[in-house]
């Protein structure tokens, strides 16, 4: 299995809009396995293909306490959203930065599974927030870019300072 490395903000490749998966085949299934491995190793509760520099519309999510409920969504689409959630979010591509964002509390997602079959999934709370966070990655958006300009400037300064100090 290929060990995938995770792109770090502000890497411009994180702004790539991912292309739909045309055919779910063994290559896609292998990518999903590698993404799951990278997510669990990090550790994180979700990962988008964008973050491992594979610009296809694939996300994996596991918000279960025992890390035993892997969900994979290929070409995910939100078909329904309701309510408001405001949760502190983090991102494997922006390590050490946690900020609150407003999201839908409950969502219904339509996607293909690893067999290429369409399915729908309802999520709420952390799982719903995580799926929305991952779907943003597929559109080239990193969560910090939804914050105010001031907060983004401060986060970029913090990341640069950290980079300087690690040299
Ligand atoms: O590991 C992660 N935790 C998290 C916490 C709150 C809201 C979203 C997330 S997703 C993040 C992993 C990640 O960067 N996915 O893109
Ligand atoms: Ni993220």
Short mmCIF file of C-alpha atoms and ligand atoms in Angstrom, two decimals:
data_model
loop_
_atom_site.label_atom_id
_atom_site.label_comp_id
_atom_site.label_asym_id
_atom_site.label_seq_id
_atom_site.Cartn_x
_atom_site.Cartn_y
_atom_site.Cartn_z
CA UNK A 1 0.00 0.00 0.00
CA UNK A 2 1.24 3.45 -0.91
CA UNK A 3 1.78 5.72 2.07
CA UNK A 4 0.05 8.95 1.13
CA UNK A 5 1.33 12.27 2.47
CA UNK A 6 -1.03 15.13 3.27
CA UNK A 7 -0.67 18.54 1.61
CA UNK A 8 -0.26 21.45 4.01
CA UNK A 9 -2.00 24.83 3.75
CA UNK A 10 -1.21 27.20 2.01
CA UNK A 11 -0.14 24.69 -0.66
CA UNK A 12 -1.86 25.95 -3.86
CA UNK A 13 -2.73 22.36 -4.85
CA UNK A 14 -5.37 22.46 -2.08
CA UNK A 15 -7.27 24.90 -4.33
CA UNK A 16 -7.73 22.34 -7.11
CA UNK A 17 -11.36 21.50 -7.91
CA UNK A 18 -11.60 17.70 -7.99
CA UNK A 19 -13.04 15.89 -11.01
CA UNK A 20 -15.91 13.39 -10.73
CA UNK A 21 -14.93 9.72 -10.74
CA UNK A 22 -16.01 8.34 -14.12
CA UNK A 23 -15.73 4.67 -13.22
CA UNK A 24 -15.37 3.00 -9.85
CA UNK A 25 -12.68 0.38 -10.42
CA UNK A 26 -9.89 -1.36 -8.47
CA UNK A 27 -7.66 1.72 -8.73
CA UNK A 28 -10.35 3.82 -7.01
CA UNK A 29 -10.90 1.12 -4.37
CA UNK A 30 -7.16 1.06 -3.68
CA UNK A 31 -7.11 4.86 -3.37
CA UNK A 32 -9.96 4.66 -0.82
CA UNK A 33 -7.98 2.09 1.21
CA UNK A 34 -4.86 4.25 1.12
CA UNK A 35 -6.87 7.34 2.10
CA UNK A 36 -8.44 5.47 5.04
CA UNK A 37 -4.99 4.35 6.16
CA UNK A 38 -3.66 7.95 5.96
CA UNK A 39 -6.73 9.26 7.86
CA UNK A 40 -6.42 6.73 10.70
CA UNK A 41 -2.63 7.17 10.88
CA UNK A 42 -2.84 10.99 11.12
CA UNK A 43 -5.18 10.57 13.14
CA UNK A 44 -8.21 12.36 11.71
CA UNK A 45 -11.96 11.84 11.38
CA UNK A 46 -12.11 12.56 7.65
CA UNK A 47 -9.97 12.98 4.55
CA UNK A 48 -10.60 14.26 1.03
CA UNK A 49 -8.62 12.99 -1.99
CA UNK A 50 -7.59 16.62 -2.61
CA UNK A 51 -5.49 16.52 0.58
CA UNK A 52 -3.38 13.65 -0.77
CA UNK A 53 -2.98 15.40 -4.14
CA UNK A 54 -5.41 13.10 -5.98
CA UNK A 55 -7.97 15.43 -7.51
CA UNK A 56 -10.95 13.10 -7.70
CA UNK A 57 -14.28 13.48 -5.88
CA UNK A 58 -13.69 10.96 -3.09
CA UNK A 59 -13.94 11.42 0.68
CA UNK A 60 -13.57 9.09 3.64
CA UNK A 61 -15.05 9.75 7.08
CA UNK A 62 -15.00 7.92 10.41
CA UNK A 63 -16.32 9.88 13.39
CA UNK A 64 -17.10 6.76 15.47
CA UNK A 65 -15.47 6.63 18.93
CA UNK A 66 -13.95 3.17 18.23
CA UNK A 67 -12.73 4.14 14.72
CA UNK A 68 -14.59 1.17 13.28
CA UNK A 69 -17.17 2.83 11.03
CA UNK A 70 -15.42 3.85 7.81
CA UNK A 71 -17.65 5.64 5.30
CA UNK A 72 -16.48 6.31 1.75
CA UNK A 73 -18.33 8.65 -0.60
CA UNK A 74 -17.56 8.88 -4.31
CA UNK A 75 -18.97 11.90 -6.20
CA UNK A 76 -20.87 13.08 -3.08
CA UNK A 77 -23.73 15.58 -3.41
CA UNK A 78 -25.78 17.27 -0.69
CA UNK A 79 -29.44 16.60 -1.41
CA UNK A 80 -30.86 18.10 1.80
CA UNK A 81 -29.61 20.22 4.66
CA UNK A 82 -31.30 21.49 7.82
CA UNK A 83 -30.55 23.23 11.08
CA UNK A 84 -27.43 25.01 12.23
CA UNK A 85 -24.32 23.60 13.81
CA UNK A 86 -21.36 25.55 15.11
CA UNK A 87 -18.46 23.33 15.89
CA UNK A 88 -14.76 23.81 16.43
CA UNK A 89 -13.10 22.46 13.28
CA UNK A 90 -9.59 21.33 12.65
CA UNK A 91 -7.90 20.15 9.48
CA UNK A 92 -5.04 17.76 8.81
CA UNK A 93 -3.84 20.25 6.18
CA UNK A 94 -3.77 23.08 8.77
CA UNK A 95 -2.31 21.36 11.85
CA UNK A 96 -2.80 22.97 15.25
CA UNK A 97 -5.44 25.48 14.12
CA UNK A 98 -8.98 25.10 15.51
CA UNK A 99 -11.80 27.52 14.74
CA UNK A 100 -15.58 27.51 14.97
CA UNK A 101 -17.59 27.56 11.73
CA UNK A 102 -21.31 27.57 10.95
CA UNK A 103 -22.56 24.50 9.07
CA UNK A 104 -25.81 22.60 8.56
CA UNK A 105 -26.67 20.37 11.56
CA UNK A 106 -28.28 17.62 9.51
CA UNK A 107 -27.56 16.60 5.93
CA UNK A 108 -28.56 14.01 3.37
CA UNK A 109 -25.77 12.99 0.97
CA UNK A 110 -26.07 11.08 -2.28
CA UNK A 111 -22.94 9.32 -3.53
CA UNK A 112 -21.55 6.14 -5.04
CA UNK A 113 -20.10 3.46 -2.78
CA UNK A 114 -16.91 1.47 -3.44
CA UNK A 115 -18.92 -0.90 -5.65
CA UNK A 116 -20.06 2.01 -7.80
CA UNK A 117 -23.64 1.77 -6.54
CA UNK A 118 -25.60 4.91 -5.65
CA UNK A 119 -26.68 5.30 -2.03
CA UNK A 120 -27.98 8.00 0.29
CA UNK A 121 -26.74 8.68 3.79
CA UNK A 122 -28.12 10.91 6.54
CA UNK A 123 -25.75 12.48 9.02
CA UNK A 124 -25.93 14.94 11.86
CA UNK A 125 -23.65 16.65 14.34
CA UNK A 126 -19.92 16.00 14.02
CA UNK A 127 -20.36 13.51 11.18
CA UNK A 128 -22.45 16.01 9.19
CA UNK A 129 -19.91 18.80 9.83
CA UNK A 130 -17.07 16.51 8.82
CA UNK A 131 -18.74 15.51 5.54
CA UNK A 132 -19.35 19.20 4.71
CA UNK A 133 -15.70 19.99 5.56
CA UNK A 134 -14.51 17.19 3.23
CA UNK A 135 -16.85 18.25 0.41
CA UNK A 136 -15.40 21.76 0.63
CA UNK A 137 -11.92 20.26 0.07
CA UNK A 138 -13.19 18.70 -3.19
CA UNK A 139 -14.16 22.20 -4.32
CA UNK A 140 -10.68 23.48 -3.47
CA UNK A 141 -11.72 25.17 -0.23
CA UNK A 142 -9.87 24.89 3.08
CA UNK A 143 -11.94 25.63 6.24
CA UNK A 144 -9.79 28.62 7.27
CA UNK A 145 -10.82 30.37 4.04
CA UNK A 146 -14.35 30.64 5.45
CA UNK A 147 -13.09 32.74 8.38
CA UNK A 148 -12.79 36.52 8.48
CA UNK A 149 -9.87 38.16 6.65
CA UNK A 150 -8.36 39.14 10.00
CA UNK A 151 -8.42 35.55 11.30
CA UNK A 152 -6.94 34.27 8.02
CA UNK A 153 -4.10 36.79 8.23
CA UNK A 154 -3.38 35.75 11.83
CA UNK A 155 -3.42 32.04 10.93
CA UNK A 156 -1.04 32.57 7.98
CA UNK A 157 1.32 34.55 10.24
CA UNK A 158 1.20 31.79 12.85
CA UNK A 159 1.98 29.11 10.23
CA UNK A 160 4.89 31.16 8.84
CA UNK A 161 6.30 31.76 12.32
CA UNK A 162 6.07 28.06 13.07
CA UNK A 163 7.84 27.23 9.79
CA UNK A 164 10.65 29.69 10.64
CA UNK A 165 11.07 28.20 14.10
CA UNK A 166 11.25 24.64 12.76
CA UNK A 167 14.11 25.48 10.39
O1 LIG B 1 -9.66 15.28 11.70
C1 LIG B 1 -10.46 16.19 11.45
N1 LIG B 1 -11.26 16.66 12.44
C2 LIG B 1 -12.32 17.54 12.23
C3 LIG B 1 -12.90 18.13 13.34
C4 LIG B 1 -13.96 18.98 13.20
C5 LIG B 1 -14.46 19.25 11.94
C6 LIG B 1 -13.88 18.68 10.81
C7 LIG B 1 -12.81 17.83 10.96
S1 LIG B 1 -12.10 17.09 9.56
C8 LIG B 1 -10.47 16.79 10.11
C9 LIG B 1 -9.70 15.98 9.09
C10 LIG B 1 -9.53 16.79 7.83
O2 LIG B 1 -8.75 17.67 7.68
N2 LIG B 1 -10.33 16.51 6.84
O3 LIG B 1 -10.28 17.21 5.70
NI1 LIG B 2 -9.57 19.17 6.23
#
